[in-house]
Short mmCIF file of C-alpha atoms in Angstrom, two decimals:
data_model
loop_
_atom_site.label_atom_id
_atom_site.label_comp_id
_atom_site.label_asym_id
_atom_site.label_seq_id
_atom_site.Cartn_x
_atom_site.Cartn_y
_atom_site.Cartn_z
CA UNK A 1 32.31 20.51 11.33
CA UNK A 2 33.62 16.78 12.31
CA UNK A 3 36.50 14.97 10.23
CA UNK A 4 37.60 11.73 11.05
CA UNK A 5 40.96 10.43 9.68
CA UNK A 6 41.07 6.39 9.14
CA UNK A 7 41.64 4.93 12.15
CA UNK A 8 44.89 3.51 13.20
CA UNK A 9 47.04 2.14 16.36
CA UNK A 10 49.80 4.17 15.65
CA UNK A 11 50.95 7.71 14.62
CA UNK A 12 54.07 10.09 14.88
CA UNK A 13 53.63 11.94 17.73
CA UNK A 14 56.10 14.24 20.27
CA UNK A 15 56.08 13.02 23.20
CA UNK A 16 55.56 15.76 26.07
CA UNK A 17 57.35 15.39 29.68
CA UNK A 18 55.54 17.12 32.43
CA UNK A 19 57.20 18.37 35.13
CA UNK A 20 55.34 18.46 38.40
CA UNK A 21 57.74 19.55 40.26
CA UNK A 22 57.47 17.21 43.16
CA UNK A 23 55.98 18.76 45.64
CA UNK A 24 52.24 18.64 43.89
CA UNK A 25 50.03 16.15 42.10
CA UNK A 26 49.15 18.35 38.97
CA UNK A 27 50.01 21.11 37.17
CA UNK A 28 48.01 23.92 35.84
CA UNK A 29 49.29 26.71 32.92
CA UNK A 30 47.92 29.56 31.71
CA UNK A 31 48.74 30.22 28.12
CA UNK A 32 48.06 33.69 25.72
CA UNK A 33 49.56 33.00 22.63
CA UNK A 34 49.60 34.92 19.08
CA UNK A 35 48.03 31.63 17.77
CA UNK A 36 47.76 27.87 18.44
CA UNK A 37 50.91 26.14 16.95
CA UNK A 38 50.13 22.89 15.11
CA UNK A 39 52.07 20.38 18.18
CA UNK A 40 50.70 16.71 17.37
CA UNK A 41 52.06 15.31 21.25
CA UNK A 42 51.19 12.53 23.64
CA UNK A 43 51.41 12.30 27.51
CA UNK A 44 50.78 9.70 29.95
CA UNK A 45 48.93 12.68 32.13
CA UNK A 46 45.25 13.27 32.25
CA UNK A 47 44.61 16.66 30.62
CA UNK A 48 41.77 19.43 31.52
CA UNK A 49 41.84 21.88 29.12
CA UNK A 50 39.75 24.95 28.86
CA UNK A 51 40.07 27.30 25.61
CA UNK A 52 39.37 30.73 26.85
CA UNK A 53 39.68 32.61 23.99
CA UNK A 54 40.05 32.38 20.51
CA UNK A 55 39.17 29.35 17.24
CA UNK A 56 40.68 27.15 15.41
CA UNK A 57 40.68 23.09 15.01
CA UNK A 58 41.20 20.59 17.57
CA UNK A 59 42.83 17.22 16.39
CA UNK A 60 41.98 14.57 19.62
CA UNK A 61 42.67 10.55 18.16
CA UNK A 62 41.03 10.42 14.92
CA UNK A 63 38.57 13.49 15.41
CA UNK A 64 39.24 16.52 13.60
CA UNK A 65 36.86 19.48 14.56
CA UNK A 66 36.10 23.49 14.99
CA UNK A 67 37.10 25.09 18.49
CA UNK A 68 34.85 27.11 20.20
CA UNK A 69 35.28 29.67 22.31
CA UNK A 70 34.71 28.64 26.01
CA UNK A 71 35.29 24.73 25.37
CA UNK A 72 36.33 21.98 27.84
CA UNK A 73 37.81 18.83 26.79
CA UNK A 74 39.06 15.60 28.93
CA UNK A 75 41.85 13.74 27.28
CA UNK A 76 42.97 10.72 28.96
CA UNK A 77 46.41 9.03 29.42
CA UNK A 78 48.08 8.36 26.16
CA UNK A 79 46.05 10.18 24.07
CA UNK A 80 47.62 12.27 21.37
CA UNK A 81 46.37 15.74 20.78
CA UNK A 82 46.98 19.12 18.97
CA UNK A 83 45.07 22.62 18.73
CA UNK A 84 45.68 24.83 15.89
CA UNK A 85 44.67 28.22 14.57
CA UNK A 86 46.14 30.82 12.17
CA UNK A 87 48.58 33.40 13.18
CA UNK A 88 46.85 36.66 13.66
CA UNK A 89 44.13 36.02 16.25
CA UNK A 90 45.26 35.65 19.50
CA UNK A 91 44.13 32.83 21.74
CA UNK A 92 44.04 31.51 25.07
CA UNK A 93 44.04 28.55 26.87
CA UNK A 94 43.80 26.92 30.35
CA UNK A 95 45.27 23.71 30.97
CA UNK A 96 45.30 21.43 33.82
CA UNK A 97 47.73 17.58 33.71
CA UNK A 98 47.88 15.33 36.19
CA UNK A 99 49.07 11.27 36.40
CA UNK A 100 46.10 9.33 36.67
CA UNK A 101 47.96 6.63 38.57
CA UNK A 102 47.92 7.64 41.78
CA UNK A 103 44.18 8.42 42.43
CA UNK A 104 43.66 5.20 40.37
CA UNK A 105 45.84 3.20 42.96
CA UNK A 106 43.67 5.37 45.95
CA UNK A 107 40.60 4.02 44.47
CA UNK A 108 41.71 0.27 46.51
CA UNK A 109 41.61 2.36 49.52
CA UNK A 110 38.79 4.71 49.06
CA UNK A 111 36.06 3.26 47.06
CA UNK A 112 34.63 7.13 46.31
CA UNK A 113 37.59 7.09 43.58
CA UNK A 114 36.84 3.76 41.94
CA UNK A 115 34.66 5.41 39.81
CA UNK A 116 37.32 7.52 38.48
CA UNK A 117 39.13 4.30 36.20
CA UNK A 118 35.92 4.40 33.85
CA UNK A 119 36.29 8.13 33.89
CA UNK A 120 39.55 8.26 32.16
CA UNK A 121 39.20 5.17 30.35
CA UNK A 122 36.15 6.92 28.65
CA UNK A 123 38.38 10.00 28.14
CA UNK A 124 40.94 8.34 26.03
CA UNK A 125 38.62 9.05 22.87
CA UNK A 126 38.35 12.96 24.26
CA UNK A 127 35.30 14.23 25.71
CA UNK A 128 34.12 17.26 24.80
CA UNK A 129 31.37 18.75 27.58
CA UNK A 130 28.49 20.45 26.73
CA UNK A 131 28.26 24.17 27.14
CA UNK A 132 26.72 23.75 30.57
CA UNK A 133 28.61 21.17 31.98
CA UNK A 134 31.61 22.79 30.66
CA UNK A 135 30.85 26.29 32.38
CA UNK A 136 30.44 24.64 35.01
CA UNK A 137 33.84 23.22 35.22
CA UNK A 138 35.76 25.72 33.87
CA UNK A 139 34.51 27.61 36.92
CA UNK A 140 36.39 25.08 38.56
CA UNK A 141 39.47 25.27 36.45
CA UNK A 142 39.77 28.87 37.27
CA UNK A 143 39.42 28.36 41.23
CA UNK A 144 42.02 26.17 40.79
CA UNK A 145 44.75 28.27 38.88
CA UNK A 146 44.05 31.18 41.54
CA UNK A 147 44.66 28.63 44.22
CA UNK A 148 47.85 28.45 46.93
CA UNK A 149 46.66 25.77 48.98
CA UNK A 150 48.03 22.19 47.21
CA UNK A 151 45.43 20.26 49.19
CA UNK A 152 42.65 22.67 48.34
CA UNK A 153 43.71 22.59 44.26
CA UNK A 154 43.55 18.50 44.56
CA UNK A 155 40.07 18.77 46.13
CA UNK A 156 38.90 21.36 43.21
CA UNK A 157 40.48 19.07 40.84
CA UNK A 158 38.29 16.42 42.16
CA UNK A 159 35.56 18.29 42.29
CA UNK A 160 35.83 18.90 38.56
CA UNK A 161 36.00 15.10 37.63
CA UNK A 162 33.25 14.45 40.05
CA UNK A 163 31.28 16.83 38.04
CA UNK A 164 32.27 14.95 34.23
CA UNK A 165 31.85 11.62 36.14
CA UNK A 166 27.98 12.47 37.08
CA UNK A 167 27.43 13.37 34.20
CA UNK A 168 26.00 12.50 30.55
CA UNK A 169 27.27 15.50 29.05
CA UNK A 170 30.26 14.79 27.65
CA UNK A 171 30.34 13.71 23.97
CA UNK A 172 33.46 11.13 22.91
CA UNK A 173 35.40 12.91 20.11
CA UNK A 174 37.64 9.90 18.83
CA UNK A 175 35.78 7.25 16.91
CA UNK A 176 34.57 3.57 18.91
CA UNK A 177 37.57 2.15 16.48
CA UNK A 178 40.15 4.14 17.52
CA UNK A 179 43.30 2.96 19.52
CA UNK A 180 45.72 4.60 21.06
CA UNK A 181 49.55 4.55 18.88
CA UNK A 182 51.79 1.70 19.38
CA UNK A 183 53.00 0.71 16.22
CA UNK A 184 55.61 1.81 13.59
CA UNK A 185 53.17 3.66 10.61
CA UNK A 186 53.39 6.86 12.92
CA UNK A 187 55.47 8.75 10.34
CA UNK A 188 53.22 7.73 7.51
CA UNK A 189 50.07 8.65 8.87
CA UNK A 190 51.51 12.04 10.64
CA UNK A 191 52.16 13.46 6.87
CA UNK A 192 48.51 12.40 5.91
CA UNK A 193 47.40 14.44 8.90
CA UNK A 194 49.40 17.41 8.02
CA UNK A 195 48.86 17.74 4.63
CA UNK A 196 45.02 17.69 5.13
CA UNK A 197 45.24 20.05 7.78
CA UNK A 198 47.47 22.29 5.50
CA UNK A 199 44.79 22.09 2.69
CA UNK A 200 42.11 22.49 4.73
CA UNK A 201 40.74 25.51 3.80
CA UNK A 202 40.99 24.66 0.41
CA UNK A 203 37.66 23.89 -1.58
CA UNK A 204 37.43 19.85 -2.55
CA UNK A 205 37.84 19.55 -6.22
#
């Protein structure tokens, strides 16, 4: 099932700092959690996330809709984000955040990684790949959180992009009218989203 809230530039949102520590150009976490805690954030970071186990409801721009099992979603930089599921189902997650600025700026010297600025400009609505594509690169994901080597987890990471970027399986999640926030109704429009994700479950009267 698909909701879509009205779209708007703006909304509250936390904003989440991402520490790469230096000496790497990403960051990937493993998470097993009792449940998915309701965390409306924003980052300027790329994000690859993988869930590995468990449902719930994915909020990505103005797109509210069911999580599967075994999904793969793109968000680009700027893009705010949540998952959520009830307490008493565990879940799991796989998450991979890098900047998108430097292999942006790499793209003037290597033309192989020009194609990567339509990439995440498409992935600022979300994209949501298809169950093949998305096996596919959550293959990838995996290699890459088993990985030592820093210069063999950027090539994987690459790998995974090139994989999205060939393809046509990847589905936008926010709507074509959707913008990213920058404006003050953020508050406003952060109650609207919590109280219809509160009453959710409820039937419509």
């Amino acid at each position: 099932m698909q909701l879509r809230r009205p779209p708007s530039r703006s909304r509250s949102t936390v904003r989440e700092l991402i520490d790469l520590g230096g000496a790497a150009s990403l960051v990937c976490r493993k998470f097993s959690l009792p449940f998915f805690d309701f965390n409306w954030h924003v980052h300027p970071e790329v994000e690859l996330t993988l869930i590995i186990a468990g449902r719930g409801t994915r909020h990505v721009g103005d797109s509210i809709d069911d999580v599967l099992e075994g999904e793969v979603v793109l968000i680009g930089p700027g893009t705010p984000h949540t998952w959520h599921s009830q307490p008493g189902s565990a879940v799991g997650s796989l998450c991979i955040q890098f900047p998108a600025e430097p292999l942006l700026a790499a793209g003037g010297g290597i033309p192989e990684l020009a194609s990567l600025s339509s990439l995440f400009a498409r992935a600022r609505r979300g994209l949501l790949l298809d169950r093949q594509l998305g096996g596919e690169v959550a293959s990838v994901m995996h290699e890459i959180s088993r990985e030592r080597s820093p210069l063999r987890r950027l090539s994987l990471l690459l790998d995974a992009l090139a994989r999205i970027e060939s393809s046509r399986d990847a589905s936008p999640l926010a709507s074509v009218a959707w913008q990213p926030p920058d404006s003050a109704r953020d508050r406003a429009l952060e109650r609207v989203l919590r109280f219809v994700h509160e009453h959710r479950a409820q039937p419509l009267p």
